[in-house]
Amino acid sequence: MKTVRRAEIAFWSIFWKLPDLTLFIELDGVKFAFSSRRPHDVLVASGLYEPDLVERAMSVLRGGDVFLDVGAHIGAYTLRAAKRVGESGKVYAVEPDPMNARLLRSA
């Protein structure tokens, strides 16, 4: 356990010295943008955060549906919903945090 903790401390000491870059990851055919300074966003985008809720929300959406995501963060639900409802559907995302909104728009 001590070795894992040391590795974690070493990672974070290097991590904070990295530049703030917008990185992209494609998961399940959906492109997400996230900040290199916030790697936890990858967990959100990957569906590892709230996997049951993501699966349930997506399972009820069909082509042509309308989806509203308030507090959209980087788009874990928004971007998947857009793919799910297709061209004939609508997705509205509300995100008050400027950094998250910027990342969501760039995805």
PDB file of C-alpha atoms in Angstrom:
ATOM      1  CA  MET A   1       0.000   0.000   0.000  1.00  0.00           C
ATOM      2  CA  LYS A   2       2.855   2.408   0.763  1.00  0.00           C
ATOM      3  CA  THR A   3       4.310   1.872  -2.726  1.00  0.00           C
ATOM      4  CA  VAL A   4       0.982   2.749  -4.338  1.00  0.00           C
ATOM      5  CA  ARG A   5       0.718   5.887  -2.213  1.00  0.00           C
ATOM      6  CA  ARG A   6       4.261   6.964  -3.170  1.00  0.00           C
ATOM      7  CA  ALA A   7       3.474   6.432  -6.850  1.00  0.00           C
ATOM      8  CA  GLU A   8       0.308   8.492  -6.479  1.00  0.00           C
ATOM      9  CA  ILE A   9       2.214  11.336  -4.810  1.00  0.00           C
ATOM     10  CA  ALA A  10       4.873  11.213  -7.539  1.00  0.00           C
ATOM     11  CA  PHE A  11       2.197  11.326 -10.248  1.00  0.00           C
ATOM     12  CA  TRP A  12       0.439  14.351  -8.754  1.00  0.00           C
ATOM     13  CA  SER A  13       3.708  16.231  -8.160  1.00  0.00           C
ATOM     14  CA  ILE A  14       4.509  15.884 -11.890  1.00  0.00           C
ATOM     15  CA  PHE A  15       0.900  16.364 -13.020  1.00  0.00           C
ATOM     16  CA  TRP A  16       0.576  19.896 -11.636  1.00  0.00           C
ATOM     17  CA  LYS A  17       3.616  20.978 -13.660  1.00  0.00           C
ATOM     18  CA  LEU A  18       1.992  20.017 -16.983  1.00  0.00           C
ATOM     19  CA  PRO A  19       0.557  22.781 -19.177  1.00  0.00           C
ATOM     20  CA  ASP A  20      -3.209  23.173 -19.350  1.00  0.00           C
ATOM     21  CA  LEU A  21      -4.048  21.560 -22.681  1.00  0.00           C
ATOM     22  CA  THR A  22      -7.365  20.585 -24.209  1.00  0.00           C
ATOM     23  CA  LEU A  23      -7.172  16.873 -24.958  1.00  0.00           C
ATOM     24  CA  PHE A  24      -9.651  14.729 -26.838  1.00  0.00           C
ATOM     25  CA  ILE A  25     -10.732  11.156 -26.336  1.00  0.00           C
ATOM     26  CA  GLU A  26     -13.196   9.158 -28.410  1.00  0.00           C
ATOM     27  CA  LEU A  27     -15.309   6.612 -26.566  1.00  0.00           C
ATOM     28  CA  ASP A  28     -18.156   4.638 -28.087  1.00  0.00           C
ATOM     29  CA  GLY A  29     -18.025   6.833 -31.178  1.00  0.00           C
ATOM     30  CA  VAL A  30     -18.408  10.027 -29.137  1.00  0.00           C
ATOM     31  CA  LYS A  31     -15.616  12.617 -28.981  1.00  0.00           C
ATOM     32  CA  PHE A  32     -15.055  14.254 -25.582  1.00  0.00           C
ATOM     33  CA  ALA A  33     -12.784  17.189 -24.746  1.00  0.00           C
ATOM     34  CA  PHE A  34     -11.135  17.494 -21.359  1.00  0.00           C
ATOM     35  CA  SER A  35      -8.405  19.488 -19.673  1.00  0.00           C
ATOM     36  CA  SER A  36      -4.987  17.952 -19.079  1.00  0.00           C
ATOM     37  CA  ARG A  37      -5.191  19.560 -15.638  1.00  0.00           C
ATOM     38  CA  ARG A  38      -8.362  17.620 -14.793  1.00  0.00           C
ATOM     39  CA  PRO A  39      -7.825  13.932 -15.555  1.00  0.00           C
ATOM     40  CA  HIS A  40     -10.912  12.988 -13.538  1.00  0.00           C
ATOM     41  CA  ASP A  41     -12.911  14.280 -16.517  1.00  0.00           C
ATOM     42  CA  VAL A  42     -11.806  11.146 -18.381  1.00  0.00           C
ATOM     43  CA  LEU A  43     -13.692   9.080 -15.784  1.00  0.00           C
ATOM     44  CA  VAL A  44     -16.789  11.166 -16.398  1.00  0.00           C
ATOM     45  CA  ALA A  45     -16.489  10.894 -20.184  1.00  0.00           C
ATOM     46  CA  SER A  46     -15.757   7.166 -20.102  1.00  0.00           C
ATOM     47  CA  GLY A  47     -18.945   6.358 -18.230  1.00  0.00           C
ATOM     48  CA  LEU A  48     -17.032   4.997 -15.239  1.00  0.00           C
ATOM     49  CA  TYR A  49     -18.680   7.742 -13.199  1.00  0.00           C
ATOM     50  CA  GLU A  50     -22.379   6.947 -12.659  1.00  0.00           C
ATOM     51  CA  PRO A  51     -22.371   4.034 -15.137  1.00  0.00           C
ATOM     52  CA  ASP A  52     -25.861   2.841 -14.159  1.00  0.00           C
ATOM     53  CA  LEU A  53     -27.357   6.314 -14.644  1.00  0.00           C
ATOM     54  CA  VAL A  54     -25.625   6.824 -18.000  1.00  0.00           C
ATOM     55  CA  GLU A  55     -26.847   3.442 -19.222  1.00  0.00           C
ATOM     56  CA  ARG A  56     -30.405   4.037 -17.998  1.00  0.00           C
ATOM     57  CA  ALA A  57     -30.630   7.535 -19.476  1.00  0.00           C
ATOM     58  CA  MET A  58     -29.360   6.378 -22.849  1.00  0.00           C
ATOM     59  CA  SER A  59     -31.583   3.293 -22.902  1.00  0.00           C
ATOM     60  CA  VAL A  60     -34.776   5.363 -22.975  1.00  0.00           C
ATOM     61  CA  LEU A  61     -33.683   7.760 -25.734  1.00  0.00           C
ATOM     62  CA  ARG A  62     -34.748   7.182 -29.318  1.00  0.00           C
ATOM     63  CA  GLY A  63     -34.194   8.985 -32.600  1.00  0.00           C
ATOM     64  CA  GLY A  64     -36.119  12.255 -32.686  1.00  0.00           C
ATOM     65  CA  ASP A  65     -36.281  12.651 -28.885  1.00  0.00           C
ATOM     66  CA  VAL A  66     -35.504  15.887 -27.007  1.00  0.00           C
ATOM     67  CA  PHE A  67     -32.923  15.742 -24.192  1.00  0.00           C
ATOM     68  CA  LEU A  68     -32.174  18.484 -21.627  1.00  0.00           C
ATOM     69  CA  ASP A  69     -28.955  18.291 -19.600  1.00  0.00           C
ATOM     70  CA  VAL A  70     -28.744  20.903 -16.829  1.00  0.00           C
ATOM     71  CA  GLY A  71     -25.275  20.946 -15.327  1.00  0.00           C
ATOM     72  CA  ALA A  72     -23.826  19.308 -18.417  1.00  0.00           C
ATOM     73  CA  HIS A  73     -20.191  19.390 -17.188  1.00  0.00           C
ATOM     74  CA  ILE A  74     -18.077  18.150 -20.144  1.00  0.00           C
ATOM     75  CA  GLY A  75     -20.957  16.338 -21.780  1.00  0.00           C
ATOM     76  CA  ALA A  76     -21.000  12.782 -20.414  1.00  0.00           C
ATOM     77  CA  TYR A  77     -24.749  12.685 -21.013  1.00  0.00           C
ATOM     78  CA  THR A  78     -25.081  15.499 -23.575  1.00  0.00           C
ATOM     79  CA  LEU A  79     -22.752  14.071 -26.210  1.00  0.00           C
ATOM     80  CA  ARG A  80     -24.040  10.513 -25.849  1.00  0.00           C
ATOM     81  CA  ALA A  81     -27.619  11.786 -26.039  1.00  0.00           C
ATOM     82  CA  ALA A  82     -26.848  13.744 -29.214  1.00  0.00           C
ATOM     83  CA  LYS A  83     -25.582  10.588 -30.856  1.00  0.00           C
ATOM     84  CA  ARG A  84     -28.598   8.638 -29.616  1.00  0.00           C
ATOM     85  CA  VAL A  85     -31.342  11.095 -30.733  1.00  0.00           C
ATOM     86  CA  GLY A  86     -29.666  11.716 -34.078  1.00  0.00           C
ATOM     87  CA  GLU A  87     -30.279  14.463 -36.612  1.00  0.00           C
ATOM     88  CA  SER A  88     -34.032  14.438 -36.037  1.00  0.00           C
ATOM     89  CA  GLY A  89     -33.691  14.982 -32.261  1.00  0.00           C
ATOM     90  CA  LYS A  90     -32.637  17.935 -30.133  1.00  0.00           C
ATOM     91  CA  VAL A  91     -30.221  18.157 -27.208  1.00  0.00           C
ATOM     92  CA  TYR A  92     -30.013  21.215 -24.969  1.00  0.00           C
ATOM     93  CA  ALA A  93     -27.085  21.517 -22.566  1.00  0.00           C
ATOM     94  CA  VAL A  94     -26.769  24.094 -19.793  1.00  0.00           C
ATOM     95  CA  GLU A  95     -23.348  24.445 -18.158  1.00  0.00           C
ATOM     96  CA  PRO A  96     -22.544  27.506 -16.007  1.00  0.00           C
ATOM     97  CA  ASP A  97     -18.826  26.790 -15.463  1.00  0.00           C
ATOM     98  CA  PRO A  98     -16.863  28.592 -18.214  1.00  0.00           C
ATOM     99  CA  MET A  99     -14.121  25.937 -18.480  1.00  0.00           C
ATOM    100  CA  ASN A 100     -16.601  23.069 -18.716  1.00  0.00           C
ATOM    101  CA  ALA A 101     -18.707  25.003 -21.239  1.00  0.00           C
ATOM    102  CA  ARG A 102     -15.609  25.663 -23.373  1.00  0.00           C
ATOM    103  CA  LEU A 103     -14.661  21.973 -23.304  1.00  0.00           C
ATOM    104  CA  LEU A 104     -18.205  20.921 -24.140  1.00  0.00           C
ATOM    105  CA  ARG A 105     -18.364  23.293 -27.110  1.00  0.00           C
ATOM    106  CA  SER A 106     -15.010  22.069 -28.432  1.00  0.00           C
ATOM    107  CA  ALA A 107     -15.947  18.371 -28.361  1.00  0.00           C
TER     108      ALA A 107
END
